[in-house]
Short mmCIF file of C-alpha atoms and ligand atoms in Angstrom, two decimals:
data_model
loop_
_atom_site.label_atom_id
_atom_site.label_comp_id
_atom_site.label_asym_id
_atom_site.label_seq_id
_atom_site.Cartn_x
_atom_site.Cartn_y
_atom_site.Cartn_z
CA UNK A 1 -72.66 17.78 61.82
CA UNK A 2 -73.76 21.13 63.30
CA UNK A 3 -71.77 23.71 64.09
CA UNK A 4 -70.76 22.56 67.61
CA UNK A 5 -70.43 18.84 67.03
CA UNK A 6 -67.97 20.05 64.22
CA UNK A 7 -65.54 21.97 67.18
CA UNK A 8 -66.54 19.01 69.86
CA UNK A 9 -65.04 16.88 67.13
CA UNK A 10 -61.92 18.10 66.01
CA UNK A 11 -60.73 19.33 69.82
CA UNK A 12 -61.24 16.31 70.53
CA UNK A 13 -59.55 14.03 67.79
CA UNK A 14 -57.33 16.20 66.58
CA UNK A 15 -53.79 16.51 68.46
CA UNK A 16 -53.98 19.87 69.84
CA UNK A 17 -51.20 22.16 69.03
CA UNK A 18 -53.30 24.63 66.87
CA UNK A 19 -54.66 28.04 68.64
CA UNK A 20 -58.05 27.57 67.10
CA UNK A 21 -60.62 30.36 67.10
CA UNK A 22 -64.21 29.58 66.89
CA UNK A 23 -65.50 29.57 63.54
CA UNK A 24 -66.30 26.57 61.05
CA UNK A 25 -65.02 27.60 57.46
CA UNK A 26 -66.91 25.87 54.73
CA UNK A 27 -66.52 27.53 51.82
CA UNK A 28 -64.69 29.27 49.99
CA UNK A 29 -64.46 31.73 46.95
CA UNK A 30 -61.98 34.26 45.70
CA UNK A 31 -60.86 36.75 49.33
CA UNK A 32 -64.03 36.31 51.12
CA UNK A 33 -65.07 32.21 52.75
CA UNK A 34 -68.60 31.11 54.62
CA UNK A 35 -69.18 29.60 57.73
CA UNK A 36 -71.06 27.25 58.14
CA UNK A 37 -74.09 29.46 59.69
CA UNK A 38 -73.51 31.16 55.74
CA UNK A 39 -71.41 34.00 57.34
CA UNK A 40 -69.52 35.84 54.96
CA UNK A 41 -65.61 37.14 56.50
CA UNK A 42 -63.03 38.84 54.09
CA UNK A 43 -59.86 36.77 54.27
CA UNK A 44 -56.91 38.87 55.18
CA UNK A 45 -55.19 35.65 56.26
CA UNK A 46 -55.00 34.10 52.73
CA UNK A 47 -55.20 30.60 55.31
CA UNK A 48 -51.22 31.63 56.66
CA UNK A 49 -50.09 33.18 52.99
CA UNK A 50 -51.79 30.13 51.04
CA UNK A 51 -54.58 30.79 49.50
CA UNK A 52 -52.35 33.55 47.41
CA UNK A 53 -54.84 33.15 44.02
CA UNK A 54 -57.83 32.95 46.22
CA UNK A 55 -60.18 30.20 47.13
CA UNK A 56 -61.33 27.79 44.86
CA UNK A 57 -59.66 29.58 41.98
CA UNK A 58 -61.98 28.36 38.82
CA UNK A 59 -58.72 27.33 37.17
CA UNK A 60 -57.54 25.36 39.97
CA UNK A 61 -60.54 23.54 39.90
CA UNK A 62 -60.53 22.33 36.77
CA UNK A 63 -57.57 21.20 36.60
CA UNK A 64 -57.61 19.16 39.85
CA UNK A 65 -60.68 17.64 38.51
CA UNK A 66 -59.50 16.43 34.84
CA UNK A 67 -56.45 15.28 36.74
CA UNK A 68 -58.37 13.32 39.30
CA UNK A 69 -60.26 11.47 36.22
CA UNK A 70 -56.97 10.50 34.76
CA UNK A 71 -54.60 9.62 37.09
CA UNK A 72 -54.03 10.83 41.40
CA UNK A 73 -50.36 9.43 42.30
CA UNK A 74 -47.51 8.21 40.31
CA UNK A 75 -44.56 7.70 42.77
CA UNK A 76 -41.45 9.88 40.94
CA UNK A 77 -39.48 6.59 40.77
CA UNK A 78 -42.01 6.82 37.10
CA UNK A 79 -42.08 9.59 34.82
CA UNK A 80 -44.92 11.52 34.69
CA UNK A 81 -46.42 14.21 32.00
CA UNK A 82 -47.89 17.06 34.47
CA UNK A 83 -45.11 16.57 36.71
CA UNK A 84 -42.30 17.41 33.97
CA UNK A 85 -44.90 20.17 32.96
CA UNK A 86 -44.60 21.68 36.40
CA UNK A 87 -41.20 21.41 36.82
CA UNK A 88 -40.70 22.96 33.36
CA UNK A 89 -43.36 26.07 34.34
CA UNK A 90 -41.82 26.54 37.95
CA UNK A 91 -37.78 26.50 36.61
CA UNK A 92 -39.27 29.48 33.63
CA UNK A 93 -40.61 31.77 36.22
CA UNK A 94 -38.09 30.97 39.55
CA UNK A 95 -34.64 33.12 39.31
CA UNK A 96 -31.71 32.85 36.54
CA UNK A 97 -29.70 29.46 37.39
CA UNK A 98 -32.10 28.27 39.94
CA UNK A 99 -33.24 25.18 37.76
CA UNK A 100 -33.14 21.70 39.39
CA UNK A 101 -36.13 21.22 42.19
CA UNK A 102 -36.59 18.78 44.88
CA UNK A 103 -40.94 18.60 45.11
CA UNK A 104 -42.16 17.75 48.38
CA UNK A 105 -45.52 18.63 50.42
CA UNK A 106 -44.74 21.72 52.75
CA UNK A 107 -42.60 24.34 53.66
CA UNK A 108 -40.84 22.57 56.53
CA UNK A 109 -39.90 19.91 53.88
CA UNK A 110 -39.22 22.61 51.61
CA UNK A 111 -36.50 23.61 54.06
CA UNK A 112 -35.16 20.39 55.44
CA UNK A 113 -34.21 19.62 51.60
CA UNK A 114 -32.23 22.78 51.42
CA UNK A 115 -30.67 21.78 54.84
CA UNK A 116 -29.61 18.45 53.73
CA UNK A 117 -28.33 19.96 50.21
CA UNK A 118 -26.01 22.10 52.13
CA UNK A 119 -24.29 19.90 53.93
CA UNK A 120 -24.28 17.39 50.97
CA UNK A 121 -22.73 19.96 48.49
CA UNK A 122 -20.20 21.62 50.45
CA UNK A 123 -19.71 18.48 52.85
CA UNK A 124 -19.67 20.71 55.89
CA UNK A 125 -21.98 21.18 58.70
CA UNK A 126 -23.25 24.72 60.00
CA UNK A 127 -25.90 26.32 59.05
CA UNK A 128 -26.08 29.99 60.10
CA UNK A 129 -29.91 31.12 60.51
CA UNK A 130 -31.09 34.45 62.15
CA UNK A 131 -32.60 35.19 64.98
CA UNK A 132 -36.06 35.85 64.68
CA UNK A 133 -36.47 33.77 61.88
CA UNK A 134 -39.41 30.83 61.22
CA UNK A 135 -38.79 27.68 59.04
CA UNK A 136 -41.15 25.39 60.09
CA UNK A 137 -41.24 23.17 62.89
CA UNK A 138 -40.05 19.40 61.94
CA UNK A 139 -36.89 19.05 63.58
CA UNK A 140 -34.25 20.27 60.89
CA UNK A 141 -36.75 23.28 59.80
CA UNK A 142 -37.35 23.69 63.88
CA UNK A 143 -33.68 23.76 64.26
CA UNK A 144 -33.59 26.90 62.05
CA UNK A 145 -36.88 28.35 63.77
CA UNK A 146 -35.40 31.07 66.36
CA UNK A 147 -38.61 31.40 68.57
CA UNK A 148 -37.44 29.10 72.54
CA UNK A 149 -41.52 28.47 72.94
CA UNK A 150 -41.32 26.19 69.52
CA UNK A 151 -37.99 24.45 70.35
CA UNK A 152 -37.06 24.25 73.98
CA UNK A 153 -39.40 21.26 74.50
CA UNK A 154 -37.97 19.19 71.63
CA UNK A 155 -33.83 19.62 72.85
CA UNK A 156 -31.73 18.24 71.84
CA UNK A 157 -32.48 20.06 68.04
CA UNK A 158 -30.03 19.32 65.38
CA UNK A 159 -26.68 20.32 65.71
CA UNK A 160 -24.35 23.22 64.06
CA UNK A 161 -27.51 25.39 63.42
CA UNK A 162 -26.38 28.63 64.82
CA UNK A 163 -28.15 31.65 64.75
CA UNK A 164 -26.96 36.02 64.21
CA UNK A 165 -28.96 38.84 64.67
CA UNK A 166 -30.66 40.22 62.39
CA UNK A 167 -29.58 42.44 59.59
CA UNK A 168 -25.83 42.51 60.34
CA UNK A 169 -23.22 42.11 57.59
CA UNK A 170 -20.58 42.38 60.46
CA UNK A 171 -22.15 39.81 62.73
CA UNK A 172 -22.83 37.47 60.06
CA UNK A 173 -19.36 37.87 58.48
CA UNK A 174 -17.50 36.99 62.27
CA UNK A 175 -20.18 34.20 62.40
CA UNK A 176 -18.61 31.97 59.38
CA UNK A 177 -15.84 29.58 59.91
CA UNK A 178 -14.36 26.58 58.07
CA UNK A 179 -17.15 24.73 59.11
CA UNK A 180 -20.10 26.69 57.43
CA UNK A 181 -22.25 25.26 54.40
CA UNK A 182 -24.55 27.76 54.21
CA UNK A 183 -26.65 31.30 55.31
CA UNK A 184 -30.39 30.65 55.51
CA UNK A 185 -32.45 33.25 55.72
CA UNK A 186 -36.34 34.46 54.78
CA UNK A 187 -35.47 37.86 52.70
CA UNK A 188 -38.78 39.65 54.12
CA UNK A 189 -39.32 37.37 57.91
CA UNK A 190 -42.83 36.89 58.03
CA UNK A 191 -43.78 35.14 61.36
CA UNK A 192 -41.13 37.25 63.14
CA UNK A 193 -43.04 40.31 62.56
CA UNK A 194 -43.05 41.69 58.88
CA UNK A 195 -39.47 42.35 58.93
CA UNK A 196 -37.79 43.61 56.03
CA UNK A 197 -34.47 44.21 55.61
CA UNK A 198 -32.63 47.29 54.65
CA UNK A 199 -31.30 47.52 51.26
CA UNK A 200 -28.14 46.36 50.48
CA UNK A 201 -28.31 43.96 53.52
CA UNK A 202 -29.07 41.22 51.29
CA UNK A 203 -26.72 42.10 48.34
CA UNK A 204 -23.94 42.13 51.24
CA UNK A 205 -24.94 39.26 51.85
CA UNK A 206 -24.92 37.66 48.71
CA UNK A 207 -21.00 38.88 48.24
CA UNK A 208 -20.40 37.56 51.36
CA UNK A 209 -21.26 34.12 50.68
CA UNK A 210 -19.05 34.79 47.51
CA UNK A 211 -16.17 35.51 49.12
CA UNK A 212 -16.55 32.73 51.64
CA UNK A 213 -17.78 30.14 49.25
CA UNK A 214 -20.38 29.33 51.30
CA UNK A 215 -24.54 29.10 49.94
CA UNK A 216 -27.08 31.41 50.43
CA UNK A 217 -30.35 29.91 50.58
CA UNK A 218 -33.51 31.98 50.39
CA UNK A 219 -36.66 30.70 52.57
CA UNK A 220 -39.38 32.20 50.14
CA UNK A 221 -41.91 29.93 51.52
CA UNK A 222 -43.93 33.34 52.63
CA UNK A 223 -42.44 35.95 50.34
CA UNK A 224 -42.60 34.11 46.80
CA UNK A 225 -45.10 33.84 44.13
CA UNK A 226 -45.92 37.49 44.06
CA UNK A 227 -46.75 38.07 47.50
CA UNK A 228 -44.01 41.06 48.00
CA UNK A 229 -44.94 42.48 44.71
CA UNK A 230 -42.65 40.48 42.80
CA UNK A 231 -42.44 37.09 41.35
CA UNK A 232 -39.96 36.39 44.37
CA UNK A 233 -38.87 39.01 47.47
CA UNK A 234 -35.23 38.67 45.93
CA UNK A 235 -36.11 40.33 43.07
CA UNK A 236 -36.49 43.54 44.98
CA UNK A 237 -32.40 43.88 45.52
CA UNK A 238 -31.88 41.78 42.65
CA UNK A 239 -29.99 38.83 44.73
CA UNK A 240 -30.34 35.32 43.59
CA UNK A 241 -29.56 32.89 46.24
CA UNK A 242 -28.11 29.40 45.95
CA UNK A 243 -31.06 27.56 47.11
CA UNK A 244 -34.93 28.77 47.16
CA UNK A 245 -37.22 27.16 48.97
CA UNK A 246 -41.03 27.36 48.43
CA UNK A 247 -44.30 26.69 49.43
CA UNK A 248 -47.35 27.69 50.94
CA UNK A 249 -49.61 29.15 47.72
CA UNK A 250 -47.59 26.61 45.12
CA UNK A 251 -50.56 24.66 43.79
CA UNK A 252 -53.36 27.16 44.72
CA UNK A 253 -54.00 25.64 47.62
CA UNK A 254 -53.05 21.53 47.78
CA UNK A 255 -49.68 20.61 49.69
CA UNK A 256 -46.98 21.23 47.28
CA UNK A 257 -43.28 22.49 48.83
CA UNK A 258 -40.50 22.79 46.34
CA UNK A 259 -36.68 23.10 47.28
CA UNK A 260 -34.80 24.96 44.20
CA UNK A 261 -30.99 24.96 43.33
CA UNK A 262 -28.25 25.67 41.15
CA UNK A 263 -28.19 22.67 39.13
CA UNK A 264 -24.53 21.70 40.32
CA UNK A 265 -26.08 21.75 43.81
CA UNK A 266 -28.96 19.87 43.89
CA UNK A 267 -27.26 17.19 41.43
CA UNK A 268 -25.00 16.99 44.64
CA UNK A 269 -27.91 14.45 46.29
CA UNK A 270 -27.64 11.29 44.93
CA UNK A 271 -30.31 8.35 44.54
CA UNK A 272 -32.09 7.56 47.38
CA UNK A 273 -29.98 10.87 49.71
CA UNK A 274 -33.45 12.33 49.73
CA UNK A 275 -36.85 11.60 49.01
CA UNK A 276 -40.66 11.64 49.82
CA UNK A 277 -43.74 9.04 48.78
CA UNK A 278 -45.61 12.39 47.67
CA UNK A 279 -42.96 14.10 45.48
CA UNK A 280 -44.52 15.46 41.88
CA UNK A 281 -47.96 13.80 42.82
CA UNK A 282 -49.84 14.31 39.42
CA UNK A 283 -52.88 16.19 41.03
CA UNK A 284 -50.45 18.43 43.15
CA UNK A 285 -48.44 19.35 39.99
CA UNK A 286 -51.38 19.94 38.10
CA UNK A 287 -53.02 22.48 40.34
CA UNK A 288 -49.39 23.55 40.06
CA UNK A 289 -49.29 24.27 36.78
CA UNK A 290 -52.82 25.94 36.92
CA UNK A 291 -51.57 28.06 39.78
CA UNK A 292 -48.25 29.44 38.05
CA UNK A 293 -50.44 30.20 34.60
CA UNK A 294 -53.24 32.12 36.83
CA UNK A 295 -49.90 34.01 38.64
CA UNK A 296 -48.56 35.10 35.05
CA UNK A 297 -51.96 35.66 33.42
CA UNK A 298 -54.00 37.60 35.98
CA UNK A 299 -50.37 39.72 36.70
CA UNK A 300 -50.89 39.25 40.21
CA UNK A 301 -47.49 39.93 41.46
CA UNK A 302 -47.89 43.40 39.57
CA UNK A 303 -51.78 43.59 41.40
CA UNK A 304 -49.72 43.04 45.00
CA UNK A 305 -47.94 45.53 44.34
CA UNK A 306 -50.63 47.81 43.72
CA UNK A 307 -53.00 46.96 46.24
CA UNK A 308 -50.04 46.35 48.60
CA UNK A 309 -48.80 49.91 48.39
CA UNK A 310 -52.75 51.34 48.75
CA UNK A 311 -53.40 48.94 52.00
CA UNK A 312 -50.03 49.87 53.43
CA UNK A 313 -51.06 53.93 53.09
CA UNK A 314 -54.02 52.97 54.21
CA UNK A 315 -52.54 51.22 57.20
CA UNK A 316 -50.44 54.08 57.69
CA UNK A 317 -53.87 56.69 58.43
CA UNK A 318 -55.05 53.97 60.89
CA UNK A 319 -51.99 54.40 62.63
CA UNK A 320 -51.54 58.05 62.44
CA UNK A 321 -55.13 58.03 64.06
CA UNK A 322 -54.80 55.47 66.76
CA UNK A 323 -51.99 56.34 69.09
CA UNK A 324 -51.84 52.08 69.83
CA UNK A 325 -50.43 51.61 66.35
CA UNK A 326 -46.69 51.37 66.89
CA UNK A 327 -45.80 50.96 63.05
CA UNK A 328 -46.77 49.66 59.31
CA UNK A 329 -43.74 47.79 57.43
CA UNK A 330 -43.93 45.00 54.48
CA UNK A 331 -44.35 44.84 50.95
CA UNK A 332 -46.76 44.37 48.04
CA UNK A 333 -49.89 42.47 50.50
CA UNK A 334 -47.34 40.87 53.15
CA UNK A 335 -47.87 43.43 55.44
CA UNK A 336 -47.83 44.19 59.47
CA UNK A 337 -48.94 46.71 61.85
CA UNK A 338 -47.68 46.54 65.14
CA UNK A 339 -49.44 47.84 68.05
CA UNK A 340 -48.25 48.81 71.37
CA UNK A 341 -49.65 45.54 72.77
CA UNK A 342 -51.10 41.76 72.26
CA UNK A 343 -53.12 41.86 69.23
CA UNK A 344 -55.15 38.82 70.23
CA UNK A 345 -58.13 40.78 70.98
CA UNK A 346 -57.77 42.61 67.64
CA UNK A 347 -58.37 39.41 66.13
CA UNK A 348 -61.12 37.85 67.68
CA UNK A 349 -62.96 41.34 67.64
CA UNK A 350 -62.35 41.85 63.71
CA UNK A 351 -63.33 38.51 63.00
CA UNK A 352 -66.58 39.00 64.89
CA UNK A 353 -67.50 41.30 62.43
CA UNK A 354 -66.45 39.61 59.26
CA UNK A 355 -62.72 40.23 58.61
CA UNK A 356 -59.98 37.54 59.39
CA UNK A 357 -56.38 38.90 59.90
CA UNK A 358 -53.54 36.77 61.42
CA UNK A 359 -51.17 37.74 64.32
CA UNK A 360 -47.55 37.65 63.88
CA UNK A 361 -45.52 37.45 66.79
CA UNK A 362 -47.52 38.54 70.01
CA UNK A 363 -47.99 42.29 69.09
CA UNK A 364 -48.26 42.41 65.09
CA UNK A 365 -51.41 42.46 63.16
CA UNK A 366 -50.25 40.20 59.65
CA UNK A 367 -52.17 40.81 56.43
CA UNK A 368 -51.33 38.11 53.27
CA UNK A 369 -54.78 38.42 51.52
CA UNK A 370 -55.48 36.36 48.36
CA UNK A 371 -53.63 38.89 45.76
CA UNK A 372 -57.51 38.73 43.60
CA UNK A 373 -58.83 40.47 46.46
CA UNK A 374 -60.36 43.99 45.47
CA UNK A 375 -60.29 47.84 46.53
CA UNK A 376 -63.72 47.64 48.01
CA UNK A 377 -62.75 44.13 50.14
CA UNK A 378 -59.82 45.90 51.05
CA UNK A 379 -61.84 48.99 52.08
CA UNK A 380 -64.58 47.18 54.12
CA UNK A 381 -61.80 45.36 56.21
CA UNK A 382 -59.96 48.60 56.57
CA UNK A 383 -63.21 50.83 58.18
CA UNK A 384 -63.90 47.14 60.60
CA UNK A 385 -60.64 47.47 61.69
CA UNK A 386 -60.45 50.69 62.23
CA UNK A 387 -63.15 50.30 64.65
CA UNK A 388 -61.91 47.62 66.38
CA UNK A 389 -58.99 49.96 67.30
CA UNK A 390 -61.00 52.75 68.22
CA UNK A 391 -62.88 50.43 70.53
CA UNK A 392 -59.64 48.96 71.45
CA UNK A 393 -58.00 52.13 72.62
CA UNK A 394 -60.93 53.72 74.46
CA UNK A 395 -61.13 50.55 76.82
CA UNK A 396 -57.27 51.06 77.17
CA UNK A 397 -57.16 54.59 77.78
CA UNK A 398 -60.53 54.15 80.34
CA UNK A 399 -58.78 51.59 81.83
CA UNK A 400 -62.22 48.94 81.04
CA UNK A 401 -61.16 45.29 80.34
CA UNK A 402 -60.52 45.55 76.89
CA UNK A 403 -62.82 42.47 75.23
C1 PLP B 1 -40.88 31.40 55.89
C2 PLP B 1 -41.50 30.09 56.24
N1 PLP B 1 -40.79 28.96 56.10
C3 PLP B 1 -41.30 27.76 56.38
C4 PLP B 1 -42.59 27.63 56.85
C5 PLP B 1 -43.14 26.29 57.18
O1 PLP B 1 -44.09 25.91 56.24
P1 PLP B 1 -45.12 24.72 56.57
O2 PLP B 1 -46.01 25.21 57.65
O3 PLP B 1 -45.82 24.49 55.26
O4 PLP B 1 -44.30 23.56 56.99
C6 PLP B 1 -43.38 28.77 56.99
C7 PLP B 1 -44.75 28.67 57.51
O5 PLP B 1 -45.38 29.62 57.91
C8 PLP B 1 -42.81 30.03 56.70
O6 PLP B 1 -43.52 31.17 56.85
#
């Protein structure tokens, strides 16, 4: 198929719920992918936070393939050797106590688990979540998601999900009663805007749920596997949450969500409370495996850091030289600049010439590169962008249509 049969297709066969822009991805290495014209882009998207090791990490190859020669599915109702091998790797490297996992396919799932746990182990209903926050969009996840445009068409959502503002001991202390299970809450939010929160918000948080004896439950499904810098965003205020749940760069790329608990809580759901055809699929947890030695070996939660801290200055003269730029906030390469206005145009215009960066929100510019990619990537995007601003602002402050 060329180029336009490929978009003909897939707007029309494919439910349409995704804002697509108009390039055909075909390939993939390390933080730069091809089009299928052979145009090279730098991937300051990571595909939404995903492709955290890179594309078509050599290791992740490999291991998908000897996996796919021996065996593709085992339902868990069997045991299986590379799923107790990724269970064993993921419970090493995920925080103290945290060592019983539910494996499912996404971060929505990732997230209903942890809402079903809740309510399982403390038999109560409410959920606080915050305002602002995303958890995905099936209905318990959605039901968590703050954003109207996601969940006003799908009312009634579950119930007893209520939501605080953000980064308010006070508020969330008056908003726990009797009837609370649990505080859910992403500890850096990512689709609401690159919000992170001050310190000791989440360590008040943490006694709070002590004192109340209700869970905190971490949604690290954009923030872990050494996105932020560290292994997982709690690290950074050393807080350790009930429940973690995970996702998006898991298994270097294939579907792979994982919901982890205090053992005492996730032994809570019993046989047959919870489950999923897909959970511990041998090729997933294999590419798992792969994914969690490349994390450790390469140090990449050390290179976020790094490179995280050098974009984020870096992000920080852009602004200083275009008025637009509102501010720079995240950590290691989750990062956000927010301009004074829709960043749509941003977009399009930097991927024109070869750089992909997500939106977050309506007016934030979202950067979750592959963690492998380099100084001089990061440069090249950098001096396109800038550009793009420049041009941006002189058709703003000329008063020209800006595209
Ligand atoms: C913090 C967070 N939780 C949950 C989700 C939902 O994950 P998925 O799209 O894999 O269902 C996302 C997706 O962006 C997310 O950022």
């Amino acid at each position: 198929m060329n180029e336009q049969d490929i978009i003909d297709v897939e707007n029309r066969l494919m439910a349409n719920v995704f804002a697509k822009k108009s390039v055909v991805i075909t390939r993939g290495r390390g933080a730069l992918v091809w089009d299928v014209n052979g145009k090279e882009y730098i991937d300051c998207t990571g595909s939404y936070g995903v492709a955290l090791l890179g594309h078509s990490h050599p290791k992740i190859v490999e291991a998908i393939c000897k996996q796919a020669e021996k065996l593709i599915s085992c339902h868990a109702g069997y045991f299986n050797d590379k799923r107790a091998e990724f269970l064993q790797k993921l419970t090493s490297i995920t925080p103290k106590g945290l060592n019983k996992a539910f494996l499912s396919n996404s971060g929505a799932e990732s997230v209903e688990c942890a809402i079903k746990l809740a309510r399982k182990y403390t038999g109560k209903p409410e959920i606080i979540a915050v305002m602002g926050a995303f958890h995905g969009k099936t209905m318990g996840a959605l039901s968590a998601t703050w954003d109207k445009k996601y969940r006003e068409p799908f009312q009634p959502l579950i119930p007893e999900i209520n939501h605080i503002p953000p980064d308010n001991l006070g508020k969330a202390c008056e908003a726990i009663s009797e009837k609370t299970a649990a505080i859910l809450i992403e500890p850096v939010r990512g689709e609401g805007g690159i919000r992170v929160p001050p310190n000791g918000f989440l360590k008040g948080l943490r006694e709070l749920c002590d004192e109340k004896n209700i869970l905190l439950m971490f949604d690290e499904v954009q923030t872990g596997f050494g996105r932020t810098g560290k292994l997982f965003a709690c690290e950074h205020w050393n807080v350790i949450p009930d429940v973690m749940c995970l996702a998006k760069p898991l298994a270097g790329g294939l579907p792979l969500g994982a919901t982890v608990a205090r053992e005492d809580i996730m032994s809570s759901l019993k046989i047959g409370e919870h489950s999923t055809t897909y959970s511990g699929n041998p090729i997933v947890c294999a590419a798992g495996c792969a994914a969690i030695d490349v994390l450790l070996e390469e140090k990449l939660a050390e290179r976020a850091a790094m490179l995280g801290a050098y974009l984020k200055s870096q992000l920080e003269l852009l602004q200083n030289r275009h008025r637009i730029v509102k501010e720079v906030r995240g950590l290691g390469l989750m990062l956000g600049m927010e301009l004074k206005f829709e960043v749509l145009n941003i977009l399009l215009k930097s991927m024109a010439r070869g750089v992909l960066v997500l939106d977050a929100g309506r007016n934030v510019v979202r950067f979750l590169p592959p963690l492998v990619i380099s100084k001089d990537q990061i440069d090249k995007a950098l001096s396109v962008l800038d550009g793009v601003l420049e041009e941006e602002e002189n058709a703003r402050s000329s008063g020209a249509p800006a595209n």
